[in-house]
Short mmCIF file of C-alpha atoms and ligand atoms in Angstrom, two decimals:
data_model
loop_
_atom_site.label_atom_id
_atom_site.label_comp_id
_atom_site.label_asym_id
_atom_site.label_seq_id
_atom_site.Cartn_x
_atom_site.Cartn_y
_atom_site.Cartn_z
CA ALA A 77 34.81 111.57 -26.83
CA SER A 78 32.78 109.21 -29.02
CA VAL A 79 32.48 106.60 -26.24
CA ASP A 80 30.71 109.14 -24.03
CA LEU A 81 28.32 110.02 -26.84
CA ILE A 82 27.47 106.36 -27.32
CA ALA A 83 26.91 105.88 -23.58
CA ARG A 84 24.60 108.88 -23.51
CA ALA A 85 22.71 107.75 -26.62
CA GLU A 86 22.25 104.31 -25.06
CA SER A 87 20.16 105.83 -22.28
CA ALA A 88 18.74 109.03 -23.81
CA HIS A 89 18.27 107.88 -27.45
CA GLU A 90 19.30 111.27 -28.75
CA LEU A 91 22.30 112.45 -30.76
CA THR A 92 22.95 115.61 -32.74
CA HIS A 93 23.96 115.66 -36.37
CA ALA A 94 27.55 116.52 -35.44
CA GLU A 95 27.67 113.73 -32.85
CA ILE A 96 26.40 111.13 -35.33
CA GLU A 97 28.96 112.27 -37.86
CA GLN A 98 31.72 112.04 -35.28
CA ILE A 99 30.76 108.46 -34.38
CA LEU A 100 30.53 107.46 -38.05
CA ALA A 101 34.00 108.90 -38.67
CA ASP A 102 35.62 107.24 -35.64
CA ASP A 103 36.39 103.59 -36.29
CA SER A 104 38.09 103.10 -32.93
CA ILE A 105 34.71 102.84 -31.16
CA ASN A 106 32.96 100.43 -33.53
CA ASP A 107 32.78 97.49 -31.14
CA ILE A 108 31.50 99.74 -28.36
CA LEU A 109 28.79 101.05 -30.68
CA PHE A 110 27.74 97.56 -31.82
CA ALA A 111 27.56 96.30 -28.22
CA ALA A 112 25.50 99.29 -27.10
CA ALA A 113 23.05 98.74 -29.97
CA ASP A 114 22.82 95.06 -29.03
CA ARG A 115 21.92 95.96 -25.44
CA VAL A 116 19.30 98.50 -26.54
CA ARG A 117 17.82 95.91 -28.89
CA ASP A 118 17.67 93.39 -26.04
CA LYS A 119 16.10 95.87 -23.63
CA TYR A 120 13.41 97.22 -25.97
CA VAL A 121 12.53 94.44 -28.42
CA GLY A 122 14.04 91.43 -26.66
CA GLU A 123 15.58 88.22 -27.91
CA GLU A 124 12.86 87.38 -30.43
CA VAL A 125 13.64 87.60 -34.12
CA HIS A 126 10.68 88.29 -36.40
CA LEU A 127 10.75 86.55 -39.75
CA ARG A 128 9.05 88.19 -42.71
CA GLY A 129 8.64 85.98 -45.76
CA LEU A 130 9.60 87.94 -48.86
CA VAL A 131 7.57 87.29 -52.02
CA GLU A 132 9.24 88.81 -55.09
CA PHE A 133 6.38 88.72 -57.55
CA SER A 134 7.48 90.86 -60.51
CA ASN A 135 10.84 92.25 -61.57
CA ILE A 136 9.27 94.62 -64.11
CA CYS A 137 9.87 98.25 -63.21
CA LYS A 138 9.02 101.52 -64.89
CA GLN A 139 11.67 103.39 -62.89
CA ASN A 140 15.30 103.71 -63.79
CA CYS A 141 17.26 103.94 -60.52
CA ARG A 142 20.93 104.01 -61.46
CA TYR A 143 21.95 101.48 -58.81
CA CYS A 144 19.30 98.83 -59.42
CA GLY A 145 19.36 95.81 -61.69
CA LEU A 146 15.59 95.98 -62.21
CA ARG A 147 15.80 99.46 -63.81
CA ARG A 148 13.82 99.74 -67.03
CA ASP A 149 16.87 100.35 -69.23
CA ASN A 150 18.49 97.11 -68.15
CA HIS A 151 17.83 94.81 -71.09
CA ASP A 152 20.25 92.17 -69.81
CA ILE A 153 17.86 90.52 -67.39
CA GLU A 154 15.00 88.23 -68.09
CA ARG A 155 11.77 89.76 -66.83
CA PHE A 156 8.98 87.92 -65.05
CA ARG A 157 5.58 88.72 -63.70
CA GLN A 158 3.75 86.15 -61.63
CA THR A 159 0.03 85.79 -61.99
CA PRO A 160 -2.18 86.65 -59.02
CA ASP A 161 -2.91 82.94 -58.56
CA GLU A 162 0.81 82.14 -58.50
CA ILE A 163 1.43 84.88 -55.96
CA VAL A 164 -1.34 83.70 -53.68
CA HIS A 165 -0.18 80.11 -54.02
CA MET A 166 3.36 81.11 -53.06
CA ALA A 167 1.95 83.00 -50.09
CA GLU A 168 -0.08 79.98 -48.98
CA LYS A 169 3.05 77.86 -48.96
CA ALA A 170 4.96 80.52 -47.04
CA ALA A 171 2.19 80.75 -44.45
CA ALA A 172 2.33 76.96 -44.11
CA PHE A 173 6.06 77.27 -43.32
CA GLY A 174 5.04 79.36 -40.31
CA TYR A 175 5.64 82.90 -41.57
CA LYS A 176 3.40 85.34 -39.69
CA THR A 177 4.19 88.24 -42.01
CA LEU A 178 4.47 88.18 -45.78
CA VAL A 179 6.07 90.99 -47.74
CA LEU A 180 4.77 91.49 -51.27
CA GLN A 181 7.56 93.13 -53.23
CA SER A 182 8.00 94.03 -56.89
CA GLY A 183 9.36 96.67 -59.20
CA GLU A 184 6.97 99.47 -60.10
CA ASP A 185 4.94 97.29 -62.44
CA GLU A 186 1.80 98.94 -63.80
CA TRP A 187 0.15 95.66 -64.72
CA PHE A 188 -0.68 95.43 -61.04
CA THR A 189 -3.52 97.94 -61.05
CA VAL A 190 -5.14 98.87 -57.78
CA GLU A 191 -7.93 96.38 -58.51
CA ARG A 192 -5.52 93.51 -59.09
CA MET A 193 -3.38 94.46 -56.12
CA THR A 194 -6.28 94.79 -53.67
CA ASP A 195 -7.58 91.42 -54.79
CA ILE A 196 -4.19 89.82 -54.09
CA ILE A 197 -3.89 91.55 -50.71
CA ARG A 198 -7.37 90.41 -49.66
CA ARG A 199 -6.66 86.80 -50.60
CA ILE A 200 -3.33 86.78 -48.75
CA LYS A 201 -4.70 88.58 -45.71
CA ALA A 202 -7.28 85.80 -45.45
CA LEU A 203 -4.41 83.40 -44.69
CA GLY A 204 -4.14 85.02 -41.25
CA VAL A 205 -0.81 86.75 -41.79
CA ALA A 206 0.27 90.37 -41.47
CA VAL A 207 0.70 91.82 -44.96
CA THR A 208 3.48 94.20 -45.92
CA VAL A 209 3.40 95.81 -49.34
CA SER A 210 6.54 97.09 -51.09
CA ILE A 211 5.71 98.11 -54.64
CA GLY A 212 6.90 101.68 -54.80
CA GLU A 213 5.36 105.11 -55.23
CA LYS A 214 1.58 105.17 -55.69
CA THR A 215 -1.23 107.67 -55.24
CA SER A 216 -2.83 108.26 -51.85
CA GLU A 217 -5.98 106.65 -53.21
CA ASP A 218 -4.09 103.50 -54.11
CA TYR A 219 -2.44 103.35 -50.69
CA GLN A 220 -5.83 103.78 -49.09
CA ALA A 221 -7.27 100.96 -51.18
CA TYR A 222 -4.45 98.58 -50.24
CA ARG A 223 -4.97 99.47 -46.60
CA GLN A 224 -8.70 98.80 -46.82
CA ALA A 225 -7.95 95.48 -48.48
CA GLY A 226 -5.94 94.51 -45.39
CA ALA A 227 -2.37 95.74 -45.88
CA ASP A 228 -0.78 96.37 -42.48
CA ARG A 229 2.60 97.75 -43.42
CA TYR A 230 4.37 99.41 -46.31
CA LEU A 231 8.06 99.51 -47.14
CA LEU A 232 9.42 102.43 -49.12
CA ARG A 233 13.04 103.29 -48.57
CA ILE A 234 13.87 106.95 -48.90
CA GLU A 235 17.21 105.56 -50.22
CA THR A 236 18.97 108.83 -49.32
CA THR A 237 17.65 112.02 -47.74
CA ASP A 238 20.10 114.05 -49.80
CA ARG A 239 17.66 115.52 -52.30
CA ALA A 240 20.28 116.22 -54.98
CA LEU A 241 21.81 112.76 -54.64
CA TYR A 242 18.35 111.18 -54.72
CA GLU A 243 17.37 112.96 -57.89
CA GLU A 244 20.74 112.14 -59.48
CA HIS A 245 20.51 108.42 -58.79
CA ASP A 246 16.77 108.09 -59.28
CA PRO A 247 16.39 109.99 -62.55
CA GLY A 248 12.87 111.14 -63.28
CA MET A 249 11.76 110.61 -59.71
CA SER A 250 10.88 113.38 -57.30
CA PHE A 251 12.18 113.49 -53.77
CA ASP A 252 9.08 115.44 -52.71
CA ASN A 253 6.82 112.75 -54.08
CA ARG A 254 8.71 110.14 -52.09
CA LEU A 255 8.19 112.19 -48.92
CA ARG A 256 4.53 112.59 -49.84
CA CYS A 257 4.20 108.80 -50.11
CA LEU A 258 5.70 108.27 -46.65
CA GLU A 259 3.38 110.91 -45.16
CA ASP A 260 0.32 109.38 -46.81
CA LEU A 261 1.22 105.92 -45.56
CA ARG A 262 1.58 107.22 -42.03
CA ALA A 263 -1.75 109.08 -42.19
CA LEU A 264 -3.49 105.93 -43.44
CA GLY A 265 -2.39 104.00 -40.37
CA TYR A 266 0.22 101.77 -41.92
CA GLU A 267 3.30 100.70 -40.06
CA VAL A 268 5.80 102.62 -42.12
CA GLY A 269 9.07 101.08 -43.19
CA THR A 270 11.81 103.05 -44.83
CA GLY A 271 15.58 102.95 -45.00
CA CYS A 272 18.63 103.90 -46.98
CA LEU A 273 21.47 102.69 -49.09
CA ILE A 274 24.99 103.03 -47.75
CA GLY A 275 27.81 104.01 -50.08
CA LEU A 276 26.08 105.61 -53.05
CA PRO A 277 28.60 107.55 -55.12
CA GLY A 278 28.70 111.09 -53.73
CA GLN A 279 27.14 110.18 -50.38
CA THR A 280 28.90 111.61 -47.31
CA LEU A 281 28.90 110.75 -43.61
CA SER A 282 27.04 114.00 -43.06
CA SER A 283 24.36 112.81 -45.45
CA LEU A 284 24.10 109.47 -43.58
CA ALA A 285 23.70 111.42 -40.33
CA ASP A 286 20.77 113.24 -41.99
CA ASP A 287 19.28 109.88 -42.97
CA ILE A 288 19.42 108.62 -39.38
CA LEU A 289 17.83 111.81 -38.05
CA PHE A 290 15.15 111.59 -40.73
CA PHE A 291 14.14 108.10 -39.55
CA LYS A 292 13.87 109.49 -36.04
CA LYS A 293 11.92 112.56 -37.17
CA ILE A 294 9.26 110.54 -38.99
CA ASP A 295 9.37 107.93 -36.19
CA ALA A 296 9.71 105.13 -38.73
CA ASP A 297 8.38 101.79 -37.53
CA MET A 298 10.88 99.79 -39.57
CA ILE A 299 14.26 100.88 -40.91
CA GLY A 300 16.20 98.82 -43.44
CA VAL A 301 19.81 99.78 -43.95
CA GLY A 302 21.92 98.04 -46.56
CA PRO A 303 25.15 98.58 -48.44
CA PHE A 304 24.90 99.65 -52.06
CA ILE A 305 26.38 96.82 -54.13
CA PRO A 306 27.41 97.87 -57.66
CA ASN A 307 25.52 95.98 -60.32
CA PRO A 308 27.41 95.27 -63.60
CA ASP A 309 24.20 95.78 -65.59
CA THR A 310 23.77 99.39 -64.41
CA PRO A 311 25.39 102.80 -64.93
CA LEU A 312 26.97 102.47 -61.47
CA LYS A 313 28.83 99.28 -62.41
CA ASP A 314 32.25 100.84 -61.75
CA ALA A 315 31.30 102.50 -58.48
CA VAL A 316 33.03 101.45 -55.25
CA GLY A 317 29.97 100.37 -53.28
CA GLY A 318 29.15 100.55 -49.60
CA SER A 319 31.13 98.92 -46.84
CA PHE A 320 29.73 96.29 -44.54
CA THR A 321 31.09 98.05 -41.48
CA LEU A 322 29.64 101.44 -42.36
CA ALA A 323 26.23 99.90 -43.00
CA ARG A 324 26.50 98.08 -39.66
CA LYS A 325 27.39 101.35 -37.90
CA VAL A 326 24.44 103.20 -39.40
CA MET A 327 22.15 100.33 -38.38
CA SER A 328 23.49 100.39 -34.82
CA LEU A 329 22.99 104.14 -34.57
CA VAL A 330 19.41 103.73 -35.79
CA ARG A 331 18.84 101.25 -32.95
CA LEU A 332 20.25 103.71 -30.40
CA LEU A 333 17.97 106.51 -31.61
CA LEU A 334 14.83 104.45 -32.35
CA PRO A 335 15.11 101.81 -29.62
CA ASP A 336 11.70 100.17 -30.14
CA SER A 337 11.71 100.08 -33.95
CA ASN A 338 11.91 96.94 -36.06
CA ILE A 339 15.24 96.70 -37.85
CA PRO A 340 15.98 94.00 -40.41
CA ALA A 341 19.31 92.30 -40.82
CA THR A 342 19.30 92.98 -44.55
CA THR A 343 20.00 90.52 -47.32
CA ALA A 344 22.56 92.93 -48.79
CA MET A 345 24.54 92.71 -45.52
CA GLU A 346 24.78 88.94 -45.94
CA SER A 347 25.73 89.37 -49.58
CA LEU A 348 28.90 91.19 -48.45
CA ASN A 349 29.69 88.95 -45.48
CA PRO A 350 28.70 85.28 -45.13
CA GLN A 351 27.76 85.92 -41.49
CA GLY A 352 26.30 89.34 -42.24
CA ARG A 353 22.75 88.81 -41.03
CA MET A 354 23.80 87.21 -37.72
CA ILE A 355 26.34 89.97 -37.15
CA ALA A 356 23.57 92.49 -37.84
CA LEU A 357 21.25 90.69 -35.38
CA GLN A 358 23.99 91.15 -32.78
CA SER A 359 24.45 94.84 -33.62
CA GLY A 360 20.88 96.08 -33.23
CA ALA A 361 18.72 94.20 -35.73
CA ASN A 362 15.70 92.08 -34.72
CA VAL A 363 14.10 91.08 -38.05
CA VAL A 364 15.11 88.83 -40.95
CA MET A 365 13.32 88.68 -44.29
CA PRO A 366 13.94 85.24 -45.79
CA ASN A 367 13.04 84.79 -49.41
CA VAL A 368 9.94 82.68 -50.07
CA THR A 369 10.03 83.16 -53.85
CA GLU A 370 10.22 79.92 -55.76
CA GLY A 371 12.24 78.57 -58.65
CA ASN A 372 14.06 80.78 -61.14
CA TYR A 373 12.30 83.95 -60.05
CA ARG A 374 14.80 84.39 -57.21
CA ARG A 375 17.68 84.54 -59.60
CA MET A 376 15.79 86.87 -61.90
CA TYR A 377 15.03 89.32 -59.08
CA ALA A 378 18.56 90.64 -59.57
CA LEU A 379 18.80 93.91 -57.68
CA TYR A 380 22.56 93.48 -57.23
CA PRO A 381 25.14 90.73 -57.82
CA GLY A 382 25.95 88.14 -55.16
CA LYS A 383 22.40 88.12 -53.81
CA ILE A 384 22.13 85.21 -51.38
CA CYS A 385 19.84 82.17 -51.57
CA ILE A 386 19.25 82.39 -55.34
CA ASN A 387 19.48 78.61 -55.69
CA ASP A 388 17.65 77.74 -52.47
CA THR A 389 14.05 76.80 -51.79
CA PRO A 390 11.69 78.46 -49.32
CA GLY A 391 11.81 75.38 -47.10
CA HIS A 392 15.59 75.32 -47.09
CA CYS A 393 15.86 79.02 -46.20
CA ARG A 394 13.33 78.66 -43.42
CA ASN A 395 15.36 75.86 -41.79
CA CYS A 396 18.65 77.59 -42.46
CA ILE A 397 17.65 80.84 -40.83
CA THR A 398 16.01 79.18 -37.83
CA GLY A 399 19.22 77.23 -37.20
CA LYS A 400 21.38 80.32 -37.47
CA ILE A 401 19.15 82.33 -35.13
CA GLN A 402 19.15 79.57 -32.54
CA ALA A 403 22.92 79.18 -32.86
CA ILE A 404 23.38 82.78 -31.67
CA GLY A 405 21.08 82.18 -28.71
CA ARG A 406 18.02 83.93 -30.08
CA ARG A 407 14.50 82.70 -30.75
CA VAL A 408 12.17 82.92 -33.76
CA ALA A 409 9.04 84.84 -32.73
CA ASP A 410 5.65 83.24 -33.25
CA THR A 411 3.70 86.51 -33.39
CA GLN A 412 3.09 88.97 -36.24
CA GLY A 413 5.70 91.29 -34.77
CA PHE A 414 4.05 94.68 -34.90
CA ARG A 415 6.10 97.46 -33.37
CA LYS A 416 5.57 97.68 -29.63
CA LYS A 417 6.09 101.28 -28.69
CA ALA A 418 8.00 101.63 -25.47
CA PRO A 419 5.74 103.09 -22.75
CA ASP A 420 8.30 105.59 -21.51
CA ARG A 421 8.68 107.29 -24.87
N1 5AD B 296 22.62 97.38 -53.94
C1 5AD B 296 21.96 97.29 -52.76
N2 5AD B 296 20.65 97.49 -52.62
C2 5AD B 296 19.95 97.80 -53.73
N3 5AD B 296 18.65 98.08 -53.91
C3 5AD B 296 18.44 98.32 -55.22
N4 5AD B 296 19.59 98.20 -55.90
C4 5AD B 296 20.56 97.89 -54.99
C5 5AD B 296 21.96 97.67 -55.08
N5 5AD B 296 22.62 97.74 -56.23
C6 5AD B 296 17.70 98.19 -52.82
C7 5AD B 296 17.00 99.54 -52.79
C8 5AD B 296 15.52 99.19 -52.83
C9 5AD B 296 15.53 97.76 -52.36
C10 5AD B 296 14.34 96.96 -52.78
O1 5AD B 296 16.71 97.23 -52.94
O2 5AD B 296 17.31 100.21 -51.57
O3 5AD B 296 14.73 100.01 -52.00
FE1 SF4 B 297 12.57 99.94 -59.72
FE2 SF4 B 297 12.85 99.88 -57.06
FE3 SF4 B 297 14.87 99.09 -58.65
FE4 SF4 B 297 14.22 101.68 -58.52
S1 SF4 B 297 15.03 100.40 -56.81
S2 SF4 B 297 14.61 100.50 -60.44
S3 SF4 B 297 11.98 101.60 -58.30
S4 SF4 B 297 12.87 98.09 -58.45
FE1 FES B 298 18.46 81.08 -47.66
FE2 FES B 298 20.20 80.45 -45.55
S1 FES B 298 18.47 81.83 -45.60
S2 FES B 298 20.04 79.52 -47.58
#
């Protein structure tokens, strides 16, 4: 029975593809799964929640992912590109709010050449924070240059490990190149973050089981799981979208199988449920990525509709999230929050 599988996974951190699929299909055990993931989270990464300040610095993207509002064929959003000085200034303010990690995220914007990007990374690294970069698929040489400039981590979601589905929803992109990127990042000594979307049209529970096993196979350091939310400005505007509960289940299973990884309570979870991030933190997650982007740029970084905090300031979000974390009996970490690999694994 599914309960026995969950109990076994809680101690052994292993499940087969068929077992994962069975748990995903069985909604009678959801609360048991969430509670098990919460215990594994507590045992391996503890009560601390790591905050990563998210800087969204350009919404210009050369790619055309069918689910994403930043896709190049979307002419219904206003585009922005911050200058390097603006980005560094935003980062300085975020560091002053106490963020120990800053995440530099953008669309695949070619204005940010490797020279410009390394300059920005160096200046932000000098603030004494851990630097995560999330700007898409680049060459090995570029990844190496960012690393030498001080980048500690890189986020690149695989989105789905179903090759056909990937190439359908990310037209013009190559699944093999995405894998190559993740391998390069690992070889260069980054902490590697990846993740997937839940509820893409055509995605099956079997495919989600593959995603979970993929994260385990590459021993991902960070795994972000979020529901796909249909965006009216994209070809997938009439799609159904992912469910909060299914995304939560996948996240909990990831915690069971990768007990010492860092797992964010994603913004998309909160966009579907007003308590989504706190529920996620109580179902296996141990990281939150509050937005530290300022002014209208938040609204313009329109990946999907209903994105939270679009009218809030960095200071407001910082206080808001601290209060919420304390209200569920957890504590905001004051370290950079690198993955601590469990000794027995
Ligand atoms: N719904 C949810 N998440 C989305 N992303 C892009 N578009 C959507 C959407 N419509 C996610 C992708 C990407 C991350 C930055 O945002 O997974 O990796
Ligand atoms: Fe660009 Fe990323 Fe959106 Fe794809 S998901 S269109 S690469 S910003
Ligand atoms: Fe932005 Fe709560 S985190 S308003």
